[in-house]
Amino acid sequence: TSLGSRLDLEELLFGDILSIAPADVWEIGFITLAVLVSVKVFYKELLFFTFDPLGAEAIGLPVTGMNVGLTAAITLTIVANIKAVGFILVVALMVSPAAAAYLLTRELHWMMIIGAGLGVFSCLMGMYISYYVNTPSGPAIALTLFACFLLALLFSPSQGILTRRRG
């Protein structure tokens, strides 16, 4: 390409987490740190803006800037991680832990903590399974993410299919 890098379709879709370059690790780490610090510093504003943008605008929060910042953070996270793990796993890592955490709690800060924990757990467990079963790591991580979501869907204290009160 004109930008001096070549990324074929298979690599774009599936990535290869085991062949990630040290520069990519630093890039992902920097973006992760920047996003985490931003969320920590602007947590209350982001919470208000996310659930009531009109109310946030009414009290004078810079809604347009917050929207641009949130979109930029999500975009940077996706772009940085596509090189490492591929588009399919990026989508799975963004959706599955959040969906499972949503089933397990109703408080946003706990959703963020549980979602991050499930994401890390799924990556580590998927890599472990991948190593010992001799399978590609991406699908192993995706299946681990799905298993976590399925367990949350079945056994969530308030919304679980198997734990709902009948009546």
CSV table of C-alpha atoms in Angstrom, one decimal:
chain,number,residue,atom,x,y,z
A,1,THR,CA,0.0,0.0,0.0
A,2,SER,CA,1.0,3.6,-0.2
A,3,LEU,CA,1.5,3.7,3.6
A,4,GLY,CA,4.3,1.2,3.4
A,5,SER,CA,2.6,-1.7,5.3
A,6,ARG,CA,0.9,-4.8,3.9
A,7,LEU,CA,-1.9,-6.5,5.7
A,8,ASP,CA,-3.8,-9.2,3.9
A,9,LEU,CA,-7.4,-10.0,4.4
A,10,GLU,CA,-6.9,-13.1,6.4
A,11,GLU,CA,-4.5,-11.3,8.8
A,12,LEU,CA,-7.0,-8.4,9.1
A,13,LEU,CA,-9.8,-10.8,10.0
A,14,PHE,CA,-8.1,-13.3,12.2
A,15,GLY,CA,-4.8,-11.6,13.3
A,16,ASP,CA,-2.0,-13.6,15.0
A,17,ILE,CA,-1.7,-12.8,18.6
A,18,LEU,CA,1.4,-15.0,18.9
A,19,SER,CA,3.4,-13.0,16.3
A,20,ILE,CA,2.7,-9.5,17.7
A,21,ALA,CA,5.7,-7.2,17.5
A,22,PRO,CA,7.2,-5.4,20.5
A,23,ALA,CA,6.3,-2.1,19.0
A,24,ASP,CA,2.7,-3.2,18.7
A,25,VAL,CA,2.7,-4.2,22.4
A,26,TRP,CA,4.0,-0.7,23.4
A,27,GLU,CA,1.4,0.9,21.1
A,28,ILE,CA,-1.5,-1.1,22.6
A,29,GLY,CA,-0.1,-0.5,26.1
A,30,PHE,CA,0.1,3.3,25.6
A,31,ILE,CA,-3.5,3.5,24.1
A,32,THR,CA,-4.8,1.3,27.0
A,33,LEU,CA,-3.1,3.5,29.6
A,34,ALA,CA,-4.5,6.7,27.9
A,35,VAL,CA,-8.0,5.3,27.8
A,36,LEU,CA,-7.9,4.1,31.4
A,37,VAL,CA,-6.6,7.4,32.6
A,38,SER,CA,-9.3,9.3,30.6
A,39,VAL,CA,-12.0,7.1,32.0
A,40,LYS,CA,-10.7,7.5,35.6
A,41,VAL,CA,-10.4,11.3,35.3
A,42,PHE,CA,-13.8,11.9,33.5
A,43,TYR,CA,-15.8,9.0,34.9
A,44,LYS,CA,-18.7,11.0,36.3
A,45,GLU,CA,-18.9,13.2,33.2
A,46,LEU,CA,-18.8,10.2,30.9
A,47,LEU,CA,-21.4,8.4,33.0
A,48,PHE,CA,-23.8,11.4,32.8
A,49,PHE,CA,-23.1,12.0,29.1
A,50,THR,CA,-23.6,8.4,28.2
A,51,PHE,CA,-27.0,8.0,29.9
A,52,ASP,CA,-28.4,11.5,29.5
A,53,PRO,CA,-26.7,13.6,26.8
A,54,LEU,CA,-29.4,16.3,26.9
A,55,GLY,CA,-29.0,16.7,30.7
A,56,ALA,CA,-25.2,16.8,30.3
A,57,GLU,CA,-25.5,19.5,27.7
A,58,ALA,CA,-28.0,21.4,29.9
A,59,ILE,CA,-25.5,21.6,32.7
A,60,GLY,CA,-22.8,22.8,30.4
A,61,LEU,CA,-20.7,19.7,29.7
A,62,PRO,CA,-18.9,19.8,26.4
A,63,VAL,CA,-21.1,17.1,24.8
A,64,THR,CA,-19.6,17.4,21.3
A,65,GLY,CA,-16.1,17.1,22.7
A,66,MET,CA,-17.0,14.2,24.9
A,67,ASN,CA,-18.6,12.4,21.9
A,68,VAL,CA,-15.5,13.0,19.8
A,69,GLY,CA,-13.2,11.9,22.6
A,70,LEU,CA,-15.2,8.7,23.3
A,71,THR,CA,-15.4,7.9,19.6
A,72,ALA,CA,-11.7,8.5,19.2
A,73,ALA,CA,-10.9,6.2,22.2
A,74,ILE,CA,-13.0,3.4,20.8
A,75,THR,CA,-11.5,3.9,17.3
A,76,LEU,CA,-7.9,3.9,18.6
A,77,THR,CA,-8.5,0.8,20.6
A,78,ILE,CA,-10.0,-1.1,17.7
A,79,VAL,CA,-7.3,0.0,15.2
A,80,ALA,CA,-4.4,-0.8,17.5
A,81,ASN,CA,-5.8,-4.3,18.4
A,82,ILE,CA,-6.8,-5.3,14.9
A,83,LYS,CA,-3.1,-5.8,14.0
A,84,ALA,CA,-2.6,-8.1,17.0
A,85,VAL,CA,-5.7,-10.2,17.2
A,86,GLY,CA,-7.8,-9.5,14.1
A,87,PHE,CA,-11.1,-7.9,13.6
A,88,ILE,CA,-13.2,-10.9,14.6
A,89,LEU,CA,-11.5,-11.2,18.0
A,90,VAL,CA,-11.6,-7.5,18.6
A,91,VAL,CA,-15.4,-7.5,18.2
A,92,ALA,CA,-15.6,-10.6,20.4
A,93,LEU,CA,-13.4,-8.9,23.1
A,94,MET,CA,-15.4,-5.7,23.0
A,95,VAL,CA,-18.9,-7.3,23.1
A,96,SER,CA,-18.8,-10.6,25.0
A,97,PRO,CA,-17.2,-9.4,28.3
A,98,ALA,CA,-19.4,-6.3,28.4
A,99,ALA,CA,-22.6,-8.4,27.7
A,100,ALA,CA,-21.7,-11.0,30.4
A,101,ALA,CA,-20.9,-8.2,32.9
A,102,TYR,CA,-24.2,-6.6,32.1
A,103,LEU,CA,-26.0,-9.8,33.0
A,104,LEU,CA,-24.1,-10.0,36.3
A,105,THR,CA,-24.5,-6.5,37.7
A,106,ARG,CA,-26.4,-3.2,37.2
A,107,GLU,CA,-23.7,-0.8,38.4
A,108,LEU,CA,-21.5,0.7,35.7
A,109,HIS,CA,-18.3,0.6,37.7
A,110,TRP,CA,-18.8,-3.1,38.5
A,111,MET,CA,-19.6,-3.8,34.9
A,112,MET,CA,-16.3,-2.2,33.8
A,113,ILE,CA,-14.4,-4.2,36.4
A,114,ILE,CA,-16.1,-7.5,35.8
A,115,GLY,CA,-16.0,-7.0,32.0
A,116,ALA,CA,-12.2,-6.3,32.1
A,117,GLY,CA,-11.7,-9.3,34.4
A,118,LEU,CA,-13.6,-11.6,32.1
A,119,GLY,CA,-11.7,-10.3,29.1
A,120,VAL,CA,-8.3,-10.9,30.7
A,121,PHE,CA,-9.4,-14.3,32.0
A,122,SER,CA,-10.7,-15.3,28.6
A,123,CYS,CA,-7.5,-14.3,26.9
A,124,LEU,CA,-5.3,-16.1,29.4
A,125,MET,CA,-7.5,-19.2,29.5
A,126,GLY,CA,-7.9,-19.2,25.7
A,127,MET,CA,-4.1,-19.0,25.3
A,128,TYR,CA,-3.7,-21.9,27.8
A,129,ILE,CA,-6.2,-24.0,26.0
A,130,SER,CA,-4.6,-23.1,22.6
A,131,TYR,CA,-1.2,-24.3,23.8
A,132,TYR,CA,-2.3,-27.6,25.3
A,133,VAL,CA,-4.8,-28.5,22.7
A,134,ASN,CA,-2.6,-27.3,19.8
A,135,THR,CA,-5.2,-25.1,18.2
A,136,PRO,CA,-5.1,-21.5,17.0
A,137,SER,CA,-5.2,-19.0,19.8
A,138,GLY,CA,-7.8,-16.6,18.4
A,139,PRO,CA,-10.7,-19.2,18.1
A,140,ALA,CA,-9.7,-20.6,21.6
A,141,ILE,CA,-10.0,-17.1,23.1
A,142,ALA,CA,-13.3,-16.5,21.3
A,143,LEU,CA,-14.8,-19.8,22.5
A,144,THR,CA,-13.7,-19.0,26.1
A,145,LEU,CA,-15.4,-15.6,25.8
A,146,PHE,CA,-18.5,-17.3,24.5
A,147,ALA,CA,-18.4,-19.8,27.4
A,148,CYS,CA,-18.2,-16.9,29.9
A,149,PHE,CA,-21.1,-15.2,28.3
A,150,LEU,CA,-23.1,-18.5,28.3
A,151,LEU,CA,-22.4,-19.1,31.9
A,152,ALA,CA,-23.5,-15.6,32.8
A,153,LEU,CA,-26.7,-16.0,30.7
A,154,LEU,CA,-27.6,-19.2,32.4
A,155,PHE,CA,-26.6,-18.4,36.0
A,156,SER,CA,-26.9,-14.6,36.5
A,157,PRO,CA,-28.4,-14.0,39.9
A,158,SER,CA,-31.1,-11.6,38.6
A,159,GLN,CA,-31.4,-12.5,34.9
A,160,GLY,CA,-30.1,-16.0,34.5
A,161,ILE,CA,-32.2,-18.4,32.5
A,162,LEU,CA,-31.8,-21.1,35.2
A,163,THR,CA,-32.0,-18.8,38.2
A,164,ARG,CA,-35.0,-16.7,37.4
A,165,ARG,CA,-37.8,-17.0,39.9
A,166,ARG,CA,-40.8,-18.6,38.4
A,167,GLY,CA,-44.1,-17.1,39.3
